[in-house]
Short mmCIF file of C-alpha atoms in Angstrom, two decimals:
data_model
loop_
_atom_site.label_atom_id
_atom_site.label_comp_id
_atom_site.label_asym_id
_atom_site.label_seq_id
_atom_site.Cartn_x
_atom_site.Cartn_y
_atom_site.Cartn_z
CA MET A 20 0.00 0.00 0.00
CA GLU A 21 1.12 3.54 -0.80
CA PRO A 22 2.39 5.28 2.38
CA LEU A 23 0.37 8.26 3.64
CA LEU A 24 3.49 10.37 3.95
CA LYS A 25 6.73 9.85 2.08
CA VAL A 26 9.74 12.06 2.69
CA SER A 27 12.78 11.70 0.41
CA SER A 28 16.24 13.20 0.97
CA LEU A 29 14.82 16.23 2.77
CA HIS A 30 17.20 19.11 3.46
CA VAL A 31 16.35 22.10 5.67
CA ARG A 32 18.64 25.03 6.09
CA TYR A 33 18.58 28.15 8.24
CA GLY A 34 21.07 30.51 6.62
CA ALA A 35 24.38 28.69 6.78
CA VAL A 36 23.15 26.12 9.31
CA GLN A 37 22.11 22.73 7.91
CA ALA A 38 19.40 21.51 10.28
CA VAL A 39 18.26 18.51 8.23
CA ARG A 40 20.63 16.75 5.80
CA GLY A 41 18.98 14.18 3.58
CA VAL A 42 16.31 12.53 5.68
CA ASP A 43 14.20 9.67 4.23
CA PHE A 44 11.21 8.07 5.90
CA GLU A 45 7.60 7.10 5.39
CA ILE A 46 4.47 6.85 7.49
CA ARG A 47 1.65 4.45 6.67
CA GLU A 48 -2.01 4.97 7.38
CA GLY A 49 -2.94 4.17 11.00
CA GLU A 50 0.61 4.17 12.37
CA ILE A 51 2.15 6.05 15.25
CA VAL A 52 5.70 6.87 14.25
CA ALA A 53 8.08 8.36 16.82
CA PHE A 54 11.01 10.62 15.94
CA LEU A 55 13.65 10.52 18.61
CA GLY A 56 16.90 12.34 19.12
CA ALA A 57 18.70 15.02 21.08
CA ASN A 58 18.03 18.73 20.91
CA GLY A 59 19.06 20.05 17.51
CA ALA A 60 18.90 16.64 15.86
CA GLY A 61 16.53 18.07 13.25
CA LYS A 62 13.25 16.54 14.46
CA SER A 63 11.23 19.75 14.74
CA SER A 64 12.73 21.12 11.52
CA THR A 65 11.55 17.99 9.76
CA LEU A 66 7.99 18.39 11.05
CA ASN A 67 8.00 22.11 10.27
CA ALA A 68 9.14 21.39 6.72
CA ILE A 69 6.29 18.90 6.27
CA ALA A 70 3.78 21.45 7.59
CA GLY A 71 5.21 24.16 5.32
CA LEU A 72 6.40 26.39 8.14
CA VAL A 73 9.97 26.23 6.91
CA GLU A 74 11.15 25.78 3.37
CA ALA A 75 12.50 22.44 2.20
CA HIS A 76 15.84 23.33 0.69
CA ALA A 77 16.02 20.08 -1.23
CA GLY A 78 14.17 16.79 -1.39
CA THR A 79 10.48 15.96 -1.75
CA ILE A 80 7.54 15.47 0.57
CA GLU A 81 4.56 13.47 -0.67
CA PHE A 82 1.29 13.32 1.22
CA ALA A 83 -1.49 10.97 0.11
CA GLY A 84 0.22 10.55 -3.25
CA ARG A 85 0.57 14.27 -3.87
CA ASP A 86 3.75 16.37 -3.91
CA ILE A 87 3.35 18.96 -1.14
CA THR A 88 7.00 20.04 -0.91
CA ASP A 89 6.45 23.66 -1.93
CA LEU A 90 2.87 24.17 -0.76
CA ALA A 91 2.06 27.04 1.62
CA PRO A 92 1.05 26.00 5.15
CA GLU A 93 -2.53 27.26 4.74
CA THR A 94 -3.17 24.84 1.88
CA LEU A 95 -2.17 21.75 3.86
CA THR A 96 -4.91 21.73 6.50
CA PRO A 97 -7.66 21.28 3.89
CA LEU A 98 -5.66 18.33 2.50
CA GLY A 99 -5.80 16.59 5.88
CA LEU A 100 -2.54 17.47 7.56
CA ALA A 101 -2.36 19.20 10.95
CA LEU A 102 0.53 20.18 13.20
CA SER A 103 0.41 20.78 16.92
CA PRO A 104 3.53 22.94 17.11
CA GLU A 105 6.35 22.87 19.60
CA GLY A 106 5.69 25.06 22.62
CA ARG A 107 1.91 24.65 22.16
CA ARG A 108 1.47 28.12 20.63
CA VAL A 109 -2.20 28.49 21.42
CA PHE A 110 -3.63 31.96 20.67
CA PRO A 111 -3.40 33.41 24.21
CA ALA A 112 -5.94 36.23 23.86
CA LEU A 113 -8.53 34.04 22.13
CA SER A 114 -10.93 31.97 24.20
CA VAL A 115 -10.68 28.19 24.26
CA ALA A 116 -13.70 27.89 21.96
CA GLU A 117 -12.26 30.47 19.55
CA ASN A 118 -8.92 28.63 19.45
CA LEU A 119 -10.77 25.47 18.49
CA LEU A 120 -12.85 27.31 15.91
CA MET A 121 -9.61 28.47 14.27
CA GLY A 122 -8.49 24.84 14.09
CA ALA A 123 -11.58 24.20 11.96
CA TYR A 124 -11.08 27.36 9.87
CA SER A 125 -10.86 25.42 6.62
CA VAL A 126 -14.01 23.42 7.39
CA LYS A 127 -16.88 25.17 5.62
CA ASP A 128 -19.70 22.88 6.77
CA LYS A 129 -21.07 24.26 10.04
CA THR A 130 -22.46 20.95 11.30
CA LYS A 131 -19.03 19.41 10.79
CA VAL A 132 -17.52 22.17 12.91
CA LYS A 133 -20.08 21.45 15.63
CA ASP A 134 -19.27 17.74 15.51
CA ALA A 135 -15.55 18.49 15.74
CA TRP A 136 -16.20 20.71 18.78
CA GLU A 137 -18.19 17.90 20.41
CA ARG A 138 -15.45 15.40 19.66
CA VAL A 139 -12.71 17.55 21.17
CA TYR A 140 -14.84 18.41 24.19
CA SER A 141 -15.54 14.73 24.83
CA LEU A 142 -11.81 13.98 24.59
CA PHE A 143 -11.00 16.90 26.90
CA PRO A 144 -13.94 17.68 29.18
CA ILE A 145 -11.81 20.31 30.96
CA LEU A 146 -11.72 22.36 27.74
CA HIS A 147 -15.50 22.37 27.69
CA ASP A 148 -15.58 23.66 31.27
CA ARG A 149 -13.18 26.43 30.27
CA LYS A 150 -14.49 27.16 26.79
CA ASP A 151 -15.03 30.88 27.38
CA GLN A 152 -11.75 31.39 29.22
CA LEU A 153 -8.78 32.99 27.45
CA ALA A 154 -6.29 30.33 26.37
CA GLY A 155 -3.40 32.29 27.89
CA THR A 156 -4.87 31.76 31.36
CA LEU A 157 -4.89 27.94 31.11
CA SER A 158 -2.27 25.78 32.81
CA GLY A 159 0.50 24.26 30.68
CA GLY A 160 -1.22 20.89 30.54
CA GLN A 161 -4.54 22.39 29.53
CA GLN A 162 -2.82 24.49 26.86
CA GLN A 163 -1.27 21.30 25.49
CA MET A 164 -4.69 19.68 25.35
CA LEU A 165 -5.97 22.76 23.57
CA ALA A 166 -3.11 22.66 21.06
CA VAL A 167 -3.83 19.01 20.27
CA GLY A 168 -7.58 19.62 20.25
CA ARG A 169 -7.14 22.56 17.88
CA ALA A 170 -5.12 20.38 15.50
CA LEU A 171 -7.86 17.72 15.62
CA MET A 172 -10.61 20.21 14.71
CA SER A 173 -9.91 19.93 10.99
CA GLY A 174 -10.31 16.14 11.16
CA PRO A 175 -6.78 15.46 9.91
CA ARG A 176 -5.64 12.19 8.34
CA LEU A 177 -2.14 12.83 9.64
CA LEU A 178 -1.45 14.59 12.93
CA LEU A 179 2.04 15.92 13.58
CA LEU A 180 2.74 16.29 17.30
CA ASP A 181 5.84 18.27 18.22
CA GLU A 182 7.01 17.65 21.80
CA PRO A 183 3.56 17.33 23.35
CA SER A 184 4.95 16.43 26.78
CA LEU A 185 7.54 19.20 27.00
CA GLY A 186 7.47 21.14 30.25
CA LEU A 187 4.53 19.25 31.72
CA ALA A 188 4.23 17.68 35.18
CA PRO A 189 4.71 13.85 35.23
CA LEU A 190 1.03 13.17 35.88
CA ILE A 191 0.01 15.33 32.91
CA VAL A 192 2.63 13.64 30.73
CA GLU A 193 0.89 10.33 31.46
CA GLN A 194 -2.39 11.85 30.32
CA VAL A 195 -0.88 13.17 27.10
CA PHE A 196 0.49 9.76 26.13
CA GLU A 197 -2.79 8.12 27.06
CA LEU A 198 -4.53 10.58 24.74
CA ILE A 199 -2.24 9.63 21.86
CA THR A 200 -3.27 5.98 22.22
CA ILE A 201 -6.93 7.03 22.27
CA LEU A 202 -6.35 8.94 19.03
CA ARG A 203 -4.76 5.89 17.49
CA ASP A 204 -7.84 3.87 18.38
CA GLN A 205 -9.82 6.55 16.53
CA LYS A 206 -7.71 5.80 13.41
CA VAL A 207 -5.66 9.01 13.40
CA THR A 208 -2.19 8.55 11.93
CA ILE A 209 0.39 10.27 14.11
CA ALA A 210 3.96 11.49 13.72
CA LEU A 211 5.32 12.12 17.19
CA VAL A 212 8.45 14.10 18.00
CA GLU A 213 9.48 13.53 21.59
CA GLN A 214 12.31 13.73 24.06
CA ASN A 215 10.63 11.17 26.29
CA VAL A 216 12.11 8.11 24.59
CA ALA A 217 10.78 5.32 26.78
CA LYS A 218 7.21 6.58 26.80
CA SER A 219 7.20 7.26 23.06
CA LEU A 220 8.44 3.80 22.15
CA GLU A 221 5.85 2.27 24.45
CA ILE A 222 3.00 3.66 22.35
CA ALA A 223 4.62 3.94 18.91
CA ASP A 224 4.57 1.32 16.17
CA ARG A 225 7.86 2.37 14.64
CA GLY A 226 10.59 4.86 15.35
CA TYR A 227 13.30 6.84 13.61
CA ILE A 228 16.37 8.06 15.45
CA LEU A 229 17.80 11.35 14.27
CA SER A 230 21.20 12.82 14.97
CA GLY A 231 22.92 15.76 13.36
CA GLY A 232 20.09 16.15 10.88
CA GLN A 233 20.27 12.56 9.62
CA VAL A 234 18.41 9.32 10.28
CA VAL A 235 20.86 7.13 12.20
CA GLY A 236 18.48 4.37 13.21
CA ALA A 237 15.06 3.01 12.33
CA GLY A 238 12.88 0.08 13.18
CA ALA A 239 9.92 -1.30 15.06
CA ALA A 240 9.43 0.43 18.40
CA SER A 241 9.89 -2.83 20.33
CA ASP A 242 13.25 -3.46 18.61
CA LEU A 243 14.47 0.04 19.24
CA MET A 244 13.50 -0.28 22.86
CA SER A 245 15.40 -3.53 23.43
CA GLU A 246 18.36 -2.50 21.32
CA GLY A 247 19.68 -0.09 23.91
CA GLY A 248 22.50 2.17 22.88
CA LEU A 249 19.93 4.91 22.38
CA GLU A 250 21.57 6.91 25.13
CA ASP A 251 24.66 7.28 22.97
CA THR A 252 22.65 9.06 20.32
CA PHE A 253 21.18 11.37 22.88
CA LEU A 254 24.56 12.28 24.27
CA GLY A 255 25.60 13.04 20.72
CA ALA A 256 28.24 10.29 20.58
CA MET B 259 -19.16 73.95 34.13
CA GLU B 260 -20.98 74.58 30.89
CA LEU B 261 -17.68 75.31 29.17
CA LEU B 262 -16.27 72.07 30.53
CA LEU B 263 -19.22 70.05 29.18
CA GLN B 264 -19.04 71.84 25.85
CA GLN B 265 -15.34 71.07 25.56
CA THR B 266 -15.94 67.48 26.61
CA VAL B 267 -18.27 67.04 23.65
CA ASN B 268 -15.56 68.49 21.41
CA ALA B 269 -12.97 66.19 22.96
CA ILE B 270 -15.11 63.11 22.37
CA ALA B 271 -15.65 64.14 18.74
CA LEU B 272 -11.95 64.74 18.07
CA GLY B 273 -10.83 61.77 20.19
CA GLY B 274 -13.23 59.53 18.30
CA THR B 275 -11.70 60.53 14.98
CA TYR B 276 -8.21 59.89 16.34
CA ALA B 277 -9.45 56.57 17.71
CA LEU B 278 -10.72 55.46 14.28
CA LEU B 279 -7.43 56.41 12.65
CA ALA B 280 -5.34 54.79 15.37
CA LEU B 281 -7.45 51.65 15.05
CA GLY B 282 -6.73 51.54 11.33
CA LEU B 283 -2.99 51.75 12.03
CA ALA B 284 -3.28 49.15 14.80
CA VAL B 285 -5.22 46.61 12.72
CA VAL B 286 -2.48 46.59 10.09
CA PHE B 287 0.38 46.76 12.57
CA SER B 288 -0.95 43.91 14.70
CA ILE B 289 -1.05 41.61 11.69
CA MET B 290 2.06 42.45 9.70
CA GLY B 291 4.21 44.67 11.91
CA LEU B 292 3.91 47.60 9.50
CA ILE B 293 3.31 51.16 10.66
CA ASN B 294 1.56 52.51 7.58
CA PHE B 295 2.34 56.21 7.30
CA ALA B 296 0.49 56.28 3.99
CA HIS B 297 -2.68 55.81 6.04
CA GLY B 298 -3.10 59.59 5.88
CA GLU B 299 -3.20 59.54 2.09
CA LEU B 300 -6.16 57.16 2.28
CA MET B 301 -7.90 60.00 4.13
CA THR B 302 -6.83 62.49 1.49
CA ILE B 303 -8.17 60.24 -1.29
CA ALA B 304 -11.51 60.04 0.50
CA GLY B 305 -11.40 63.83 0.89
CA TYR B 306 -10.92 64.38 -2.84
CA VAL B 307 -13.78 62.00 -3.64
CA LEU B 308 -15.99 64.15 -1.38
CA MET B 309 -14.76 67.27 -3.20
CA TYR B 310 -15.50 65.91 -6.68
CA CYS B 311 -18.85 64.55 -5.58
CA GLY B 312 -19.73 67.98 -4.17
CA LEU B 313 -18.83 69.61 -7.50
CA ALA B 314 -20.92 67.04 -9.39
CA GLY B 315 -23.89 67.62 -7.11
CA VAL B 316 -23.95 64.08 -5.71
CA PRO B 317 -26.01 63.88 -2.49
CA PHE B 318 -23.76 63.92 0.57
CA ALA B 319 -24.82 60.50 1.90
CA ILE B 320 -23.86 58.87 -1.41
CA ALA B 321 -20.69 60.95 -1.61
CA ALA B 322 -19.66 59.80 1.86
CA ALA B 323 -20.26 56.16 0.93
CA LEU B 324 -18.24 56.59 -2.28
CA ALA B 325 -15.42 58.29 -0.36
CA ILE B 326 -15.26 55.48 2.19
CA GLY B 327 -15.36 52.87 -0.59
CA ALA B 328 -12.54 54.66 -2.41
CA ALA B 329 -10.39 54.64 0.74
CA MET B 330 -10.99 50.89 1.17
CA LEU B 331 -10.15 50.15 -2.45
CA ALA B 332 -7.04 52.35 -2.26
CA ALA B 333 -5.91 50.56 0.90
CA VAL B 334 -6.25 47.12 -0.67
CA LEU B 335 -4.43 48.25 -3.84
CA MET B 336 -1.71 49.89 -1.74
CA GLU B 337 -1.06 46.58 -0.03
CA MET B 338 -1.02 44.61 -3.26
CA ILE B 339 1.23 46.99 -5.15
CA ALA B 340 3.58 48.40 -2.53
CA PHE B 341 3.59 46.24 0.60
CA ARG B 342 3.21 42.69 -0.71
CA PRO B 343 6.70 42.70 -2.32
CA VAL B 344 8.30 43.70 0.99
CA ARG B 345 6.04 41.66 3.26
CA ASN B 346 8.80 39.47 4.64
CA ALA B 347 11.29 42.29 4.93
CA SER B 348 12.10 44.00 8.24
CA GLY B 349 9.76 46.45 9.94
CA GLU B 350 12.10 49.30 8.99
CA THR B 351 11.96 48.41 5.30
CA MET B 352 8.17 48.38 5.39
CA LEU B 353 8.12 51.68 7.28
CA VAL B 354 10.32 53.36 4.67
CA THR B 355 8.13 51.86 1.94
CA SER B 356 5.09 53.43 3.56
CA PHE B 357 6.85 56.84 3.59
CA ALA B 358 7.58 56.40 -0.10
CA VAL B 359 3.96 55.52 -0.88
CA SER B 360 2.85 58.53 1.12
CA MET B 361 5.14 60.92 -0.75
CA VAL B 362 4.33 59.51 -4.18
CA LEU B 363 0.63 59.99 -3.53
CA GLN B 364 1.15 63.53 -2.21
CA VAL B 365 3.05 64.48 -5.36
CA LEU B 366 0.33 62.95 -7.52
CA PHE B 367 -2.33 64.97 -5.67
CA GLN B 368 -0.29 68.15 -6.07
CA ASN B 369 0.29 67.69 -9.78
CA PHE B 370 -2.92 66.12 -10.97
CA ILE B 371 -5.50 67.68 -8.65
CA ALA B 372 -4.29 70.89 -7.05
CA ALA B 373 -1.38 72.02 -4.93
CA ARG B 374 -3.59 74.30 -2.89
CA SER B 375 -6.40 73.64 -0.53
CA GLN B 376 -9.73 73.07 -2.29
CA PRO B 377 -13.15 73.82 -0.80
CA VAL B 378 -15.51 70.91 -0.25
CA LEU B 379 -19.23 71.61 -0.58
CA LEU B 380 -21.04 70.24 2.44
CA PRO B 381 -24.74 70.13 3.22
CA GLN B 382 -25.93 73.10 5.26
CA LEU B 383 -27.17 70.71 7.93
CA LEU B 384 -23.60 69.82 8.98
CA SER B 385 -22.77 73.39 9.98
CA ASP B 386 -26.00 73.83 11.96
CA SER B 387 -26.09 73.46 15.69
CA ILE B 388 -28.73 72.13 18.00
CA SER B 389 -29.39 72.68 21.69
CA LEU B 390 -29.08 69.60 23.79
CA PHE B 391 -29.26 69.59 27.60
CA GLY B 392 -28.54 73.31 27.60
CA LEU B 393 -25.47 72.90 25.37
CA VAL B 394 -25.12 74.14 21.82
CA ILE B 395 -23.62 71.33 19.81
CA GLY B 396 -22.68 71.34 16.13
CA VAL B 397 -24.37 68.71 14.01
CA ASN B 398 -20.95 67.74 12.65
CA LYS B 399 -19.77 67.00 16.20
CA ILE B 400 -22.81 64.83 16.86
CA ALA B 401 -22.26 63.06 13.55
CA ALA B 402 -18.64 62.41 14.51
CA ILE B 403 -19.61 60.95 17.87
CA VAL B 404 -22.39 58.78 16.42
CA ALA B 405 -20.17 57.56 13.56
CA THR B 406 -17.41 56.68 16.01
CA ILE B 407 -19.79 54.71 18.22
CA VAL B 408 -21.24 52.85 15.23
CA MET B 409 -17.78 52.01 13.87
CA LEU B 410 -16.43 50.84 17.22
CA ALA B 411 -19.51 48.69 17.81
CA PHE B 412 -19.21 47.23 14.31
CA LEU B 413 -15.52 46.48 14.74
CA ASP B 414 -16.06 44.90 18.15
CA TRP B 415 -18.81 42.69 16.73
CA PHE B 416 -16.70 41.76 13.72
CA MET B 417 -13.63 40.87 15.77
CA ARG B 418 -15.51 38.88 18.39
CA LYS B 419 -18.40 37.21 16.58
CA GLN B 420 -17.29 36.74 12.98
CA LYS B 421 -15.07 33.83 12.02
CA HIS B 422 -12.99 36.13 9.79
CA GLY B 423 -12.62 38.66 12.59
CA ILE B 424 -11.47 35.96 15.01
CA ALA B 425 -9.04 34.79 12.31
CA MET B 426 -7.61 38.32 12.15
CA ARG B 427 -7.06 38.30 15.90
CA ALA B 428 -5.44 34.88 15.65
CA ALA B 429 -3.16 36.09 12.85
CA ALA B 430 -2.23 39.11 14.95
CA GLU B 431 -1.14 36.85 17.79
CA ASP B 432 0.78 34.21 15.86
CA PHE B 433 0.83 34.59 12.10
CA ALA B 434 2.66 31.33 11.37
CA VAL B 435 0.31 29.22 13.48
CA ALA B 436 -2.70 31.01 11.99
CA ARG B 437 -1.50 29.88 8.56
CA LEU B 438 -1.22 26.33 9.90
CA MET B 439 -4.94 26.54 10.68
CA GLY B 440 -5.60 27.21 7.00
CA ILE B 441 -5.98 30.98 7.33
CA ARG B 442 -4.65 32.43 4.09
CA ALA B 443 -1.94 35.05 4.55
CA ASN B 444 -3.02 37.12 1.53
CA THR B 445 -6.67 37.08 2.51
CA VAL B 446 -6.15 38.11 6.10
CA ILE B 447 -3.71 40.89 5.17
CA SER B 448 -6.01 42.22 2.43
CA ALA B 449 -8.87 42.18 4.90
CA ALA B 450 -6.78 44.10 7.43
CA PHE B 451 -6.02 46.78 4.83
CA ALA B 452 -9.66 46.96 3.73
CA LEU B 453 -10.65 47.47 7.35
CA SER B 454 -8.01 50.15 7.85
CA GLY B 455 -9.24 51.84 4.65
CA LEU B 456 -12.80 51.74 5.97
CA LEU B 457 -11.69 53.40 9.20
CA ALA B 458 -9.58 55.98 7.35
CA GLY B 459 -12.49 56.72 5.03
CA VAL B 460 -14.95 57.30 7.87
CA ALA B 461 -12.36 59.42 9.70
CA ALA B 462 -11.80 61.44 6.51
CA VAL B 463 -15.52 62.19 6.11
CA LEU B 464 -15.62 63.36 9.74
CA TRP B 465 -12.40 65.37 9.35
CA VAL B 466 -13.57 67.11 6.17
CA SER B 467 -16.97 67.77 7.73
CA GLN B 468 -15.27 69.97 10.34
CA ARG B 469 -13.08 71.85 7.87
CA ALA B 470 -14.88 71.92 4.51
CA SER B 471 -11.58 71.75 2.62
CA VAL B 472 -9.07 69.25 1.33
CA ASP B 473 -5.39 69.64 0.40
CA PRO B 474 -2.63 67.24 -0.70
CA LEU B 475 -1.13 67.08 2.81
CA MET B 476 -4.46 66.81 4.62
CA GLY B 477 -3.86 63.31 5.94
CA PHE B 478 -0.43 63.87 7.41
CA ALA B 479 -1.23 65.70 10.66
CA PRO B 480 -4.16 63.54 11.82
CA VAL B 481 -2.28 60.33 11.09
CA LEU B 482 0.76 61.56 12.98
CA LYS B 483 -1.60 62.18 15.91
CA ALA B 484 -3.16 58.77 15.41
CA PHE B 485 0.30 57.23 15.47
CA ILE B 486 0.98 58.93 18.81
CA ALA B 487 -2.42 57.69 20.02
CA ALA B 488 -1.63 54.13 18.93
CA ILE B 489 1.70 54.22 20.79
CA LEU B 490 0.06 55.74 23.85
CA GLY B 491 -2.57 53.00 23.81
CA GLY B 492 -0.07 50.20 23.20
CA LEU B 493 1.08 49.56 19.63
CA GLY B 494 -0.80 46.70 18.00
CA SER B 495 -3.54 46.67 20.63
CA LEU B 496 -6.97 47.51 19.20
CA ARG B 497 -8.54 48.51 22.51
CA GLY B 498 -5.38 50.45 23.28
CA ALA B 499 -5.69 52.39 20.01
CA VAL B 500 -9.20 53.46 20.93
CA ALA B 501 -8.17 54.44 24.46
CA GLY B 502 -5.11 56.31 23.16
CA GLY B 503 -7.19 58.18 20.58
CA PHE B 504 -9.68 59.41 23.15
CA VAL B 505 -7.01 60.34 25.70
CA LEU B 506 -5.13 62.35 23.06
CA GLY B 507 -8.35 64.05 21.97
CA PHE B 508 -9.12 65.05 25.55
CA ILE B 509 -5.58 66.33 26.15
CA GLU B 510 -5.64 68.49 23.01
CA ILE B 511 -9.11 69.96 23.49
CA TYR B 512 -8.72 70.67 27.19
CA LEU B 513 -5.34 72.31 26.66
CA ALA B 514 -6.77 74.46 23.87
CA ALA B 515 -9.67 75.47 26.09
CA PHE B 516 -8.12 75.88 29.49
CA LEU B 517 -4.46 76.76 29.00
CA PRO B 518 -3.82 80.49 29.70
CA SER B 519 -3.64 82.42 26.45
CA ASP B 520 0.05 83.36 26.85
CA MET B 521 0.89 79.66 27.03
CA GLN B 522 -1.19 78.58 24.02
CA GLU B 523 1.92 78.65 21.82
CA PHE B 524 3.27 75.73 23.83
CA ARG B 525 0.09 73.71 23.60
CA GLU B 526 1.47 70.94 21.38
CA PRO B 527 4.69 70.35 23.34
CA ILE B 528 2.77 70.40 26.61
CA GLY B 529 0.31 67.86 25.20
CA LEU B 530 3.10 65.58 24.03
CA GLY B 531 4.80 66.08 27.41
CA ILE B 532 1.67 64.70 29.08
CA VAL B 533 1.73 61.71 26.71
CA VAL B 534 5.38 61.03 27.56
CA PHE B 535 4.58 61.41 31.26
CA ILE B 536 1.78 58.81 31.02
CA MET B 537 4.12 56.47 29.17
CA LEU B 538 6.69 56.72 31.95
CA PHE B 539 4.19 54.84 34.07
CA ARG B 540 2.76 52.64 31.31
CA PRO B 541 5.77 51.97 29.04
CA ASN B 542 3.86 49.38 26.97
CA GLY B 543 0.89 51.69 26.57
CA LEU B 544 -2.46 52.02 28.29
CA ILE B 545 -3.74 48.60 27.13
CA PRO B 546 -0.75 46.61 25.80
CA ALA B 547 -1.21 44.08 22.98
CA ALA B 548 -1.87 40.50 24.08
CA SER B 549 1.13 39.14 22.21
CA LEU B 550 3.37 41.42 24.24
CA LYS B 551 1.89 40.11 27.45
CA ALA B 552 2.28 36.53 26.25
CA GLU B 553 5.97 37.03 25.55
CA LYS B 554 6.55 38.12 29.11
CA VAL B 555 4.84 35.15 30.74
#
């Protein structure tokens, strides 16, 4: 079967700095794929290039059989791709409900927007309780739920999650990972960038290990977990 | 007491016009970080449309609508022609571009319309006055106050209740993430300029209604004031722009009315001194923009 996302020899560059140097991978429908690696390994740059936030300097990105390498970010949501960005980046002066409405901006059908609202509120009842509150006044964990909820509003086929557990209390981290498994059960395909290696491999189907902007390891999550030696990558050795 | 009330009405009328102009600057600034000094020329364009309509005998209500429409169209074209090519450049580059647009338009007005001030025919009604609660108030002042209230109510409704208004607020807070949501950069920026043109057009009708004349440099002074108002309110903050506009209007009118006559020469510097004094205590403005607050958290 054709993979949902296929990335070939992707290069991302910020001025003179090469953040991603020739990364290849693919994600199939229904999978959770984890991207692991130290800070600056190129994980976020890879996701941002897929979502169109940064330019792919070379290489191609194909989504659902279509070349999306040079498409603007606003054209990707309607195609079924959503990113929950690093650092959550909710709109702080918009209410919770307004943040979610923006997630469904490309959805024209009003009943579909209503259904999406219901779906997100049933996943995160706390967001329903706080729907009229400004997003900037939520706790870090609630903002993370909002960021994920907002990305789900467009009903994406592929959800890119960038460091969803970053900066959260251990109990909340548990909840975030639990949520990802719930999403998988709802047939959402997920690309997960994480620093929390053990937890990510527990829920992922497959993983890619990045270092210095290149893929240095790949395989089934269970293999990667038993392989060990991951620490070396994270120390940059 | 009566003088104070009378001047308060004047201050609300002038402050409202500043507020509309400052809002127009703030809407654009909050979304693309551009301080559009050519905003004043949008006013001037609307002023000339009023002048030509007056000469052609077009009824004032239609003339005002045409003038406002012309300002909106000019704003959208200005963005497409001048600002789109430098959209991703630095704030300074865009600022200089806006000065260039402003000057080009002024020269065009001078050469193709008239270098001197031209009279604008206004309906007699606007220069009438009516007695209200023991005060004599000009119809043009009442019109300015009513128009300001209507515009502010419209803008508030648009920004809070309309999906496209909420999208503009989202884009103002985090443009990149707004695009991730599927909000088109060109659409939201065009809409911001159209809105700023609408506000400049309404402000121009009010401005011309008080003066009955239009000249190539007409827009410069009020927009400079509006810029000060926007800074005083908190640059990029819409509520701040409104607050700053009214505060500046009150400062100017009260100083003109109550400063001893031998100090009237120093009215402007004293007024700006008060603005600077307020900003010593509120360095980010009266009502700072939300994105500024978010950065600090």
